[in-house]
Coordinates of C-alpha atoms in Angstrom, one line a residue:
Chain D
M476 CA -118.8 -224.8 8.4
A477 CA -117.2 -221.4 7.5
A478 CA -118.6 -222.0 4.3
V479 CA -122.1 -220.9 4.7
G480 CA -123.1 -216.8 4.2
R481 CA -124.3 -215.0 6.9
L482 CA -127.4 -214.1 5.1
A483 CA -129.5 -216.4 3.6
G484 CA -132.2 -216.0 0.3
G485 CA -132.5 -214.8 -2.4
A486 CA -130.7 -216.7 -5.6
R487 CA -127.0 -215.5 -6.1
L488 CA -127.2 -214.1 -2.4
S489 CA -126.7 -216.9 -0.5
R490 CA -124.8 -218.9 -2.6
P491 CA -121.9 -220.2 -0.4
R492 CA -118.9 -217.1 -0.6
W493 CA -116.3 -217.4 2.1
R494 CA -113.2 -216.6 -0.3
T495 CA -115.3 -213.7 -1.2
G496 CA -115.6 -212.5 2.0
L497 CA -111.9 -213.1 2.9
L498 CA -111.0 -211.9 -0.6
L499 CA -113.2 -208.4 -0.3
A500 CA -111.4 -208.1 3.8
L501 CA -107.7 -209.1 2.8
P502 CA -106.7 -205.5 2.2
A503 CA -107.9 -204.9 5.4
I504 CA -106.1 -208.2 7.5
L505 CA -103.1 -207.6 5.1
I506 CA -103.0 -203.3 6.6
F507 CA -103.0 -204.2 10.1
A508 CA -101.6 -207.0 10.5
L509 CA -98.1 -205.9 8.7
L510 CA -99.3 -202.1 10.3
F511 CA -101.0 -203.1 13.9
V512 CA -99.6 -206.4 15.3
A513 CA -96.1 -206.3 13.4
P514 CA -95.5 -202.6 15.0
L515 CA -96.4 -204.2 18.1
F516 CA -94.8 -207.3 18.7
T517 CA -91.7 -205.6 17.9
L518 CA -92.6 -202.5 20.5
V519 CA -92.9 -205.2 23.1
A520 CA -90.5 -207.3 22.0
N521 CA -87.9 -204.3 22.3
S522 CA -88.5 -203.3 25.5
F523 CA -87.5 -206.7 26.8
R524 CA -83.8 -205.9 24.9
T525 CA -80.4 -204.0 25.3
Q526 CA -79.4 -200.8 23.2
T527 CA -77.0 -203.9 22.1
G528 CA -80.1 -206.5 21.9
A529 CA -79.2 -208.9 24.3
F530 CA -83.1 -209.5 26.3
T531 CA -83.3 -207.8 30.0
L532 CA -84.9 -207.2 32.5
G533 CA -83.2 -203.9 32.8
N534 CA -86.7 -201.4 31.1
Y535 CA -88.9 -201.9 33.8
A536 CA -87.0 -202.8 36.1
R537 CA -85.2 -199.7 35.7
F538 CA -89.1 -197.9 35.2
L539 CA -90.8 -199.1 38.5
G540 CA -86.9 -198.6 40.4
D541 CA -86.9 -195.0 39.1
P542 CA -88.8 -191.7 41.7
F543 CA -88.7 -189.3 38.9
Y544 CA -90.5 -192.2 36.6
R545 CA -93.5 -193.5 39.0
D546 CA -93.7 -189.8 39.5
V547 CA -94.3 -189.5 35.2
L548 CA -96.7 -192.5 36.1
W549 CA -98.9 -191.2 38.8
N550 CA -99.3 -187.8 37.6
T551 CA -100.7 -189.2 34.1
L552 CA -102.7 -190.7 36.0
K553 CA -103.8 -187.8 38.3
V554 CA -104.3 -185.4 35.3
A555 CA -106.5 -188.4 33.7
A556 CA -108.1 -188.3 36.1
L557 CA -109.1 -184.7 37.1
T558 CA -109.9 -184.1 33.5
T559 CA -112.3 -187.1 34.5
A560 CA -113.8 -184.6 37.0
G561 CA -113.4 -181.6 35.0
C562 CA -116.0 -182.9 32.0
L563 CA -118.1 -184.1 34.5
L564 CA -118.5 -181.1 35.9
V565 CA -119.2 -179.0 33.1
G566 CA -120.7 -181.9 31.3
Y567 CA -123.2 -183.1 33.8
P568 CA -125.1 -179.4 33.7
F569 CA -124.2 -178.9 29.5
A570 CA -126.3 -182.6 29.3
L571 CA -129.1 -181.7 31.5
Y572 CA -129.3 -178.3 29.5
L573 CA -129.3 -179.9 26.0
R574 CA -132.2 -182.3 26.8
G575 CA -134.6 -179.4 27.6
R576 CA -133.4 -178.2 23.8
S577 CA -135.0 -178.8 20.4
A578 CA -133.9 -180.7 18.1
R579 CA -132.4 -178.4 16.5
V580 CA -130.7 -176.6 19.6
R581 CA -129.1 -179.4 20.4
N582 CA -128.4 -180.6 16.8
W583 CA -125.4 -177.5 16.8
L584 CA -124.6 -177.4 20.2
A585 CA -123.6 -181.3 19.6
L586 CA -121.4 -179.6 16.3
L587 CA -119.7 -177.1 18.4
L588 CA -118.8 -179.5 21.2
L589 CA -117.7 -181.1 18.3
S590 CA -115.6 -178.9 16.8
P591 CA -112.4 -179.3 18.9
L592 CA -112.3 -183.2 17.3
L593 CA -112.3 -181.5 14.2
I594 CA -110.2 -178.8 14.0
S595 CA -106.9 -179.4 13.9
M596 CA -104.7 -180.6 17.7
V597 CA -102.6 -178.6 16.8
I598 CA -103.8 -175.3 15.9
R599 CA -106.4 -175.5 19.2
A600 CA -103.4 -176.4 21.4
Y601 CA -102.0 -174.0 19.6
G602 CA -104.8 -171.3 20.4
W603 CA -105.3 -171.8 24.1
L604 CA -101.9 -171.0 24.4
V605 CA -103.0 -167.6 22.8
V606 CA -105.6 -167.0 24.9
L607 CA -103.4 -168.5 28.6
G608 CA -100.6 -166.6 27.4
P609 CA -99.1 -163.4 28.8
N610 CA -101.1 -161.6 25.8
G611 CA -103.9 -162.9 26.2
P612 CA -107.5 -162.3 26.8
V613 CA -107.0 -163.6 30.7
A614 CA -104.2 -161.8 31.7
A615 CA -105.9 -158.8 30.4
V616 CA -108.9 -159.4 32.1
I617 CA -106.9 -160.2 35.6
Q618 CA -104.7 -157.0 34.6
W619 CA -108.0 -155.0 35.1
L620 CA -108.9 -156.0 37.8
G621 CA -106.0 -154.7 39.2
L622 CA -103.8 -157.8 40.0
T623 CA -100.4 -159.5 37.9
P624 CA -101.6 -162.4 36.2
P625 CA -99.9 -166.1 37.1
Q626 CA -98.4 -167.6 34.8
L627 CA -101.5 -169.1 32.9
L628 CA -99.1 -172.0 31.0
Y629 CA -97.2 -174.4 31.2
N630 CA -97.9 -175.5 34.0
D631 CA -101.2 -179.3 34.7
T632 CA -104.1 -176.6 35.1
A633 CA -103.1 -175.8 31.5
V634 CA -102.6 -179.0 30.4
L635 CA -105.6 -179.9 32.8
I636 CA -108.0 -176.5 30.4
G637 CA -107.0 -177.6 27.5
M638 CA -107.8 -181.4 28.0
V639 CA -111.3 -181.1 29.1
H640 CA -111.8 -178.6 26.2
V641 CA -111.4 -181.3 23.7
M642 CA -112.7 -184.1 25.6
L643 CA -116.3 -182.9 26.7
A644 CA -117.8 -184.1 23.5
Y645 CA -116.9 -187.8 24.6
M646 CA -118.0 -186.3 28.6
V647 CA -122.0 -184.8 27.1
L648 CA -122.5 -187.8 23.9
P649 CA -123.1 -190.8 26.0
L650 CA -124.3 -188.8 29.3
M651 CA -127.0 -187.1 26.3
G652 CA -128.1 -190.6 25.4
S653 CA -128.8 -191.7 28.5
L654 CA -130.3 -188.6 30.3
D655 CA -132.4 -189.5 27.0
R656 CA -133.3 -193.8 27.9
I657 CA -135.3 -192.2 31.5
D658 CA -138.5 -192.3 31.6
P659 CA -140.0 -189.1 31.1
T660 CA -143.0 -189.9 33.9
L661 CA -140.9 -191.3 36.8
V662 CA -140.1 -186.5 37.7
P663 CA -143.3 -185.7 37.1
A664 CA -145.0 -188.2 39.4
A665 CA -141.7 -188.1 42.0
K666 CA -143.3 -183.9 41.6
G667 CA -146.9 -184.6 41.9
L668 CA -146.3 -186.8 45.0
G669 CA -144.6 -184.0 47.4
A670 CA -141.1 -184.4 46.4
P671 CA -139.0 -181.5 46.2
G672 CA -136.7 -180.7 42.7
W673 CA -133.5 -181.7 44.3
T674 CA -135.2 -184.5 45.6
C675 CA -136.0 -185.4 42.5
F676 CA -132.6 -185.2 40.9
W677 CA -131.0 -187.1 43.7
R678 CA -132.7 -189.7 43.7
I679 CA -133.8 -190.3 39.9
T680 CA -132.2 -188.5 37.4
L681 CA -128.4 -188.9 39.0
P682 CA -128.6 -192.2 39.2
L683 CA -130.3 -193.6 36.1
S684 CA -128.1 -191.4 34.3
A685 CA -124.9 -193.0 35.8
P686 CA -124.5 -195.6 32.8
G687 CA -123.9 -192.3 31.1
M688 CA -121.6 -190.4 33.0
L689 CA -119.4 -194.3 33.9
A690 CA -118.7 -194.8 30.3
G691 CA -118.3 -190.7 29.7
A692 CA -115.6 -191.9 31.7
M693 CA -114.1 -194.5 31.1
I694 CA -114.0 -193.1 27.5
V695 CA -112.4 -189.6 28.9
F696 CA -110.0 -191.2 31.3
S697 CA -107.7 -193.2 28.7
L698 CA -107.9 -190.8 25.7
T699 CA -106.2 -188.6 28.0
A700 CA -103.9 -190.6 29.6
S701 CA -102.9 -190.8 26.3
S702 CA -102.0 -188.1 24.7
F703 CA -99.6 -186.4 23.8
V704 CA -100.2 -183.6 21.5
T705 CA -102.4 -181.4 23.8
P706 CA -99.9 -181.3 27.0
A707 CA -96.7 -181.5 24.9
I708 CA -98.1 -178.0 23.7
L709 CA -99.3 -176.9 26.8
G710 CA -97.5 -178.6 29.5
G711 CA -94.2 -178.3 27.6
P712 CA -90.9 -181.1 29.1
K713 CA -92.6 -179.2 32.9
V714 CA -95.5 -181.3 32.9
K715 CA -94.2 -184.4 33.2
L716 CA -96.6 -187.5 30.9
M717 CA -96.4 -190.5 30.6
P718 CA -96.7 -190.2 27.0
Y719 CA -93.8 -186.9 26.2
F720 CA -91.4 -189.2 27.9
V721 CA -92.3 -192.2 25.6
Y722 CA -91.3 -189.5 22.5
T723 CA -88.1 -188.3 24.2
Q724 CA -87.0 -191.0 25.0
A725 CA -87.5 -192.1 21.4
T726 CA -86.2 -188.6 19.2
T727 CA -84.5 -187.0 22.4
T728 CA -82.0 -189.0 24.1
L729 CA -83.0 -192.5 21.4
D730 CA -82.8 -194.9 23.5
W731 CA -85.5 -197.1 21.5
P732 CA -85.8 -200.6 23.8
Y733 CA -87.1 -197.7 27.1
A734 CA -89.0 -195.9 25.1
A735 CA -90.8 -199.2 23.8
A736 CA -90.6 -200.5 27.8
I737 CA -92.8 -196.3 28.9
G738 CA -95.6 -197.4 26.1
F739 CA -95.7 -200.2 26.8
V740 CA -96.2 -199.6 30.0
L741 CA -98.5 -197.0 29.6
V742 CA -100.9 -199.3 27.7
V743 CA -101.0 -201.9 30.5
V744 CA -101.8 -199.5 32.5
T745 CA -104.5 -197.7 31.1
T746 CA -106.2 -201.0 29.7
G747 CA -106.1 -202.8 33.2
L748 CA -107.7 -199.9 35.0
L749 CA -110.8 -199.9 32.4
L750 CA -110.4 -203.5 32.2
G751 CA -111.2 -203.9 36.4
Y752 CA -113.2 -200.1 36.3
S753 CA -115.5 -202.5 33.1
R754 CA -116.0 -205.6 35.4
L755 CA -117.0 -203.4 38.3
L756 CA -119.0 -201.8 36.5
R757 CA -120.9 -205.4 35.2
R758 CA -121.4 -206.8 39.2
G759 CA -122.4 -203.3 40.3
N760 CA -125.5 -202.5 38.5
G761 CA -125.3 -206.1 35.8
Q762 CA -125.2 -204.0 32.7
V763 CA -122.2 -203.6 29.6
V764 CA -121.9 -199.8 29.8
F765 CA -118.7 -199.5 27.3
G766 CA -118.6 -200.1 23.8
Chain Z
M1284 CA -137.7 -170.7 41.0
T1285 CA -137.7 -172.7 37.6
R1286 CA -137.9 -169.4 36.1
L1287 CA -134.5 -168.5 38.1
F1288 CA -133.2 -172.1 36.9
R1289 CA -133.9 -171.8 32.8
V1290 CA -132.1 -168.0 33.0
L1291 CA -129.1 -170.1 35.7
G1292 CA -128.9 -172.9 32.5
A1293 CA -129.4 -171.1 29.5
A1294 CA -126.1 -168.7 31.2
F1295 CA -124.0 -171.6 32.0
A1296 CA -125.6 -173.5 28.6
A1297 CA -123.5 -170.2 26.9
L1298 CA -119.9 -170.2 28.5
V1299 CA -119.6 -173.2 27.6
G1300 CA -120.5 -172.2 24.2
L1301 CA -117.6 -169.0 25.0
F1302 CA -115.3 -172.0 26.3
L1303 CA -115.2 -173.7 23.4
I1304 CA -114.8 -171.0 20.4
A1305 CA -112.8 -170.0 22.8
P1306 CA -109.2 -170.8 21.3
V1307 CA -110.5 -170.9 17.8
A1308 CA -112.7 -167.2 17.9
V1309 CA -108.9 -165.5 19.3
T1310 CA -106.6 -167.2 17.7
V1311 CA -108.8 -165.8 14.0
A1312 CA -109.2 -162.5 15.8
S1313 CA -105.5 -162.5 16.3
S1314 CA -103.9 -163.6 13.1
L1315 CA -104.9 -159.9 11.4
T1316 CA -103.1 -158.5 14.3
A1317 CA -100.5 -155.6 12.7
T1318 CA -98.2 -156.3 16.5
S1319 CA -95.0 -158.6 14.8
Y1320 CA -96.4 -160.4 18.0
V1321 CA -99.8 -162.7 18.9
T1322 CA -102.0 -161.3 20.7
F1323 CA -105.0 -161.0 21.7
P1324 CA -107.1 -158.7 20.7
P1325 CA -105.7 -157.7 17.7
Q1326 CA -103.5 -154.0 17.6
G1327 CA -105.1 -153.1 13.9
I1328 CA -105.8 -155.2 10.9
T1329 CA -103.5 -155.8 7.8
L1330 CA -103.7 -159.3 5.9
R1331 CA -99.6 -158.7 6.1
W1332 CA -99.7 -163.0 7.9
Y1333 CA -101.3 -163.9 5.3
A1334 CA -99.1 -163.0 2.8
E1335 CA -96.0 -164.1 4.6
V1336 CA -97.5 -167.8 5.2
F1337 CA -97.8 -168.1 1.3
Q1338 CA -94.0 -166.6 1.5
K1339 CA -92.3 -169.2 3.4
P1340 CA -91.5 -172.0 1.0
E1341 CA -91.0 -175.6 3.2
F1342 CA -94.7 -174.0 4.7
L1343 CA -96.3 -174.4 0.8
S1344 CA -94.3 -177.4 0.8
S1345 CA -95.5 -179.2 4.2
F1346 CA -99.7 -178.5 2.8
A1347 CA -98.5 -180.2 -0.1
L1348 CA -97.5 -183.4 1.0
S1349 CA -100.1 -183.2 4.0
A1350 CA -102.6 -182.0 1.5
G1351 CA -101.3 -185.1 -0.7
V1352 CA -100.9 -187.9 2.1
A1353 CA -105.0 -187.4 3.2
L1354 CA -106.2 -187.8 -0.2
A1355 CA -104.6 -190.7 -1.0
A1356 CA -106.3 -192.0 2.8
A1357 CA -108.7 -191.2 1.7
A1358 CA -109.2 -192.7 -1.5
V1359 CA -107.7 -196.1 0.0
S1360 CA -109.7 -195.8 3.6
A1361 CA -112.7 -195.9 1.2
V1362 CA -111.6 -198.3 -0.7
V1363 CA -110.8 -201.1 1.6
G1364 CA -113.3 -199.7 4.5
L1365 CA -116.1 -200.8 1.8
A1366 CA -114.4 -204.2 0.9
G1367 CA -114.3 -204.9 4.5
G1368 CA -117.5 -203.4 5.9
L1369 CA -119.2 -206.0 3.9
A1370 CA -116.9 -208.4 4.4
I1371 CA -117.5 -208.0 8.3
H1372 CA -121.5 -207.9 7.7
R1373 CA -122.1 -210.6 4.9
Y1374 CA -119.6 -213.3 4.9
R1375 CA -118.6 -215.7 6.9
F1376 CA -114.1 -216.0 6.5
P1377 CA -111.5 -217.7 8.6
G1378 CA -109.9 -214.4 10.9
R1379 CA -113.4 -212.5 10.7
A1380 CA -114.0 -212.8 14.2
A1381 CA -109.6 -211.0 14.7
L1382 CA -111.2 -208.4 12.3
E1383 CA -113.1 -207.2 14.1
A1384 CA -111.6 -207.2 17.2
V1385 CA -108.4 -205.5 15.8
L1386 CA -110.5 -202.6 14.2
S1387 CA -111.9 -201.8 18.3
S1388 CA -108.6 -202.3 19.3
A1389 CA -107.5 -199.5 17.4
F1390 CA -109.2 -197.6 19.3
A1391 CA -107.5 -198.2 22.2
V1392 CA -103.8 -198.0 21.4
P1393 CA -102.7 -194.8 22.6
T1394 CA -101.4 -193.5 18.8
I1395 CA -97.8 -192.4 20.2
V1396 CA -97.2 -196.8 20.8
L1397 CA -98.5 -196.6 17.7
G1398 CA -96.0 -194.1 16.1
I1399 CA -92.9 -195.2 17.8
G1400 CA -94.1 -199.1 17.3
L1401 CA -94.4 -198.1 13.1
L1402 CA -91.3 -195.9 14.0
Q1403 CA -88.7 -199.3 15.5
W1404 CA -90.8 -201.8 12.7
F1405 CA -90.2 -199.6 9.2
A1406 CA -86.5 -199.9 10.5
Q1407 CA -85.9 -203.1 10.9
M1408 CA -87.8 -203.5 7.7
G1409 CA -85.3 -201.0 6.2
L1410 CA -88.5 -198.7 5.4
A1411 CA -86.3 -195.1 5.0
S1412 CA -89.6 -192.7 6.3
S1413 CA -90.9 -191.5 2.9
P1414 CA -94.7 -189.9 1.4
F1415 CA -95.9 -193.7 1.5
T1416 CA -94.6 -194.9 4.8
L1417 CA -96.3 -191.6 6.5
L1418 CA -99.1 -192.7 4.4
L1419 CA -98.9 -196.5 5.6
A1420 CA -98.7 -194.6 9.0
H1421 CA -102.0 -192.8 8.7
L1422 CA -104.0 -196.7 6.6
V1423 CA -104.3 -198.2 10.8
L1424 CA -105.5 -194.4 11.6
T1425 CA -108.1 -194.0 9.2
V1426 CA -108.7 -197.3 8.1
P1427 CA -111.6 -197.9 11.4
Y1428 CA -113.5 -195.1 10.7
A1429 CA -113.8 -196.3 7.4
V1430 CA -115.2 -199.9 8.4
R1431 CA -116.8 -198.7 11.4
L1432 CA -119.3 -196.1 9.6
V1433 CA -120.0 -198.3 5.9
L1434 CA -120.7 -201.3 8.4
A1435 CA -123.3 -198.3 9.7
G1436 CA -124.9 -198.0 6.4
L1437 CA -124.3 -201.4 5.8
A1438 CA -127.2 -202.5 9.1
G1439 CA -129.2 -200.0 7.7
L1440 CA -130.0 -201.3 4.5
D1441 CA -133.7 -202.8 3.8
R1442 CA -132.0 -206.5 1.9
S1443 CA -134.5 -207.0 -0.6
A1444 CA -134.0 -204.4 -2.7
E1445 CA -130.6 -206.1 -3.2
K1446 CA -132.6 -209.7 -3.3
A1447 CA -136.1 -207.7 -6.1
A1448 CA -132.7 -207.0 -8.6
A1449 CA -131.2 -210.8 -8.0
G1450 CA -134.1 -212.8 -8.8
L1451 CA -134.9 -210.3 -11.9
G1452 CA -132.1 -211.5 -13.1
A1453 CA -129.5 -209.0 -12.6
P1454 CA -126.1 -209.8 -11.9
P1455 CA -123.4 -210.0 -8.6
F1456 CA -121.6 -206.8 -9.8
L1457 CA -125.1 -204.2 -11.3
V1458 CA -126.7 -205.5 -8.0
F1459 CA -123.6 -204.2 -5.9
W1460 CA -123.4 -201.3 -8.5
H1461 CA -127.2 -199.7 -8.5
V1462 CA -128.3 -201.4 -5.0
T1463 CA -125.6 -201.4 -2.4
L1464 CA -123.7 -199.4 -3.1
P1465 CA -125.7 -195.6 -3.7
A1466 CA -127.6 -197.0 0.1
V1467 CA -124.0 -196.5 1.0
R1468 CA -122.6 -193.3 -0.6
G1469 CA -122.9 -191.1 2.1
A1470 CA -121.4 -193.6 4.8
L1471 CA -118.6 -194.0 1.5
I1472 CA -117.7 -190.2 1.4
G1473 CA -118.2 -189.7 5.4
G1474 CA -115.6 -192.0 6.1
A1475 CA -113.2 -190.2 2.9
F1476 CA -113.1 -187.0 4.3
F1477 CA -112.8 -188.4 7.8
A1478 CA -110.1 -190.2 6.8
F1479 CA -108.9 -187.6 5.3
I1480 CA -109.1 -185.0 7.9
T1481 CA -107.7 -187.6 11.0
S1482 CA -104.2 -188.0 8.0
F1483 CA -104.2 -184.1 7.3
D1484 CA -103.9 -183.3 11.5
D1485 CA -102.2 -185.9 12.7
L1486 CA -99.2 -185.1 15.0
T1487 CA -98.4 -187.9 17.4
V1488 CA -97.5 -190.9 15.1
A1489 CA -96.6 -188.7 11.7
L1490 CA -93.8 -187.4 13.9
F1491 CA -92.0 -190.0 14.4
V1492 CA -92.3 -191.6 10.7
V1493 CA -90.9 -187.6 9.7
T1494 CA -87.7 -186.7 9.4
T1495 CA -85.5 -182.9 7.9
D1496 CA -86.0 -183.5 4.9
L1497 CA -90.1 -184.3 4.8
Q1498 CA -92.6 -183.6 7.4
T1499 CA -96.5 -182.5 7.2
L1500 CA -98.3 -179.7 8.3
P1501 CA -99.0 -179.9 11.9
V1502 CA -95.4 -180.9 12.3
R1503 CA -94.1 -178.5 10.9
I1504 CA -96.1 -176.3 13.1
F1505 CA -95.3 -177.1 16.0
N1506 CA -92.2 -177.6 15.4
Y1507 CA -91.7 -173.5 14.5
M1508 CA -93.6 -172.6 17.3
Q1509 CA -90.4 -174.4 19.4
Y1510 CA -88.5 -171.3 18.1
D1511 CA -91.0 -168.9 16.7
Y1512 CA -94.4 -167.4 18.5
D1513 CA -95.6 -164.8 15.6
P1514 CA -98.4 -164.6 14.1
T1515 CA -97.6 -166.5 10.8
V1516 CA -98.8 -169.2 13.0
T1517 CA -101.9 -167.9 13.4
A1518 CA -102.7 -167.3 9.6
I1519 CA -101.3 -171.1 9.5
G1520 CA -104.2 -171.8 11.8
T1521 CA -106.9 -169.5 10.0
L1522 CA -106.6 -171.5 6.5
M1523 CA -106.7 -174.5 8.6
V1524 CA -110.3 -174.1 10.5
L1525 CA -111.3 -173.0 7.4
F1526 CA -110.3 -176.2 6.5
A1527 CA -112.0 -177.6 8.6
V1528 CA -115.5 -175.8 8.0
V1529 CA -115.7 -177.0 4.5
A1530 CA -115.0 -180.3 5.8
V1531 CA -117.9 -180.6 8.5
V1532 CA -120.0 -179.0 6.4
V1533 CA -119.5 -181.8 3.9
I1534 CA -119.7 -185.3 6.1
E1535 CA -122.4 -183.0 8.0
R1536 CA -124.8 -183.1 4.8
F1537 CA -123.7 -186.0 4.0
V1538 CA -124.1 -188.3 7.2
G1539 CA -124.1 -186.1 10.4
V1540 CA -120.6 -185.4 12.7
A1541 CA -122.2 -186.8 15.9
K1542 CA -122.9 -191.0 13.9
L1543 CA -118.9 -190.6 13.4
F1544 CA -118.3 -190.5 17.3
G1545 CA -120.8 -193.3 17.4
A1546 CA -123.7 -190.0 18.8
D1547 CA -127.0 -189.7 17.1
T1548 CA -128.8 -186.4 18.3
Q1549 CA -131.0 -187.0 16.6
E1550 CA -132.1 -189.7 18.2
R1551 CA -135.5 -188.9 20.4
S1552 CA -138.0 -187.3 17.8

């Protein structure tokens, strides 16, 4: 049954050629089988081993039994949630503003929004080190006001600022799509019936843009929980986040099985939350938002 | 009242714009400082730090390694992406559904987890780290984008031109070369450039694959920053920003940057 071309049509194109399809897809299949599926299986298998190779559940018991590591997991979820909230707070008004602009202005602002994703992550984080550093502009403004600048770097706040900077695009783009799909006659109609501006916003614009908000929130949350570069540079060892501990366990402690277990916990927790969340959404308004 | 809102809206958008460009603007400006520490606003203007960059052989060799691997990743991704995209879009074959599922879930796996998985897998296979293993690792990051763009290019393609060509007696290869390929060329070039940037910028996966003698530019900068905090890094940063700007202009010209991220801002005309 596989031997049927997907699109029937002209003489030569319709000939059933699943062999050709397999041949064309073979390089991609090989790359992902050998460099994606196999490494992830190795990782999961190693997470159930001791350093000498015997089977154990100890790595997981160690993770779950250690209040320090539970704290790392908790802090990771907290920073991801705060980043999501920050992106929503900054991104929603920004998306609303973009809605009324010309295609030209929108394109430029969208490019600006995407620029953090296209500039080297290391360099971008380094830029924030300068902005928030003791010789940077933020400290200078605080000093100019006659106050002593606090330590702005190497804490959760610094990580939060850096993460919102990268993730903003992932929030604003779905929001823009969602806002654009709202029937443009609804708000004038409500206004004509005497509803004040705020009521229009609360009862029409906000609920109808919910799919965009939820899609954006989901992407931002999962990407933040698993990002390494920005937290490592802006937070350093003091900020307790899962990806950083995967890195240190693997490269400094050289405890590969434990690093594998932490990594696998990270994958399970984030995808588990996302699955639960999307199930909740589907039940909530009968539509699939993510995808 | 509406006027007030408009002014407030514009002011807010300007603030967001400032927030978005702040780290880059500050990096570029402070690369010109005459002081030996990083400061903003820069004090004095000098190109000394750029000269320093070119006097550090380890940075130059890291640049060469990064650029070489990124070029190879771009070329391989374009070819594999074109073949894979065509296969998924036009053929039914065993494993098609699995391939699609893996391609879309590749985005969801944290790169740090992928990095450590690759480290353990390469070790088990007895593969020593080399530019080649680095390329293999980067393909996992870049091929999904290339396939995705090719699929987007094919989705918008009217197949009647292909049928007409075939009906007029063109053999399949000529139909592909003269009709199909030109139609997805933009997507292919965009995918290749994006693959280049992704590979060139990758730190997370590279950290696990590299050794002390074999460091990509992001890894070199990351390690350098642990000990030194001087304007050389901001000078390198500025060069990399310039590099990215050129790449973005090229992508924008061929496909539109927004499309890479699954959003088309011109949806509403």
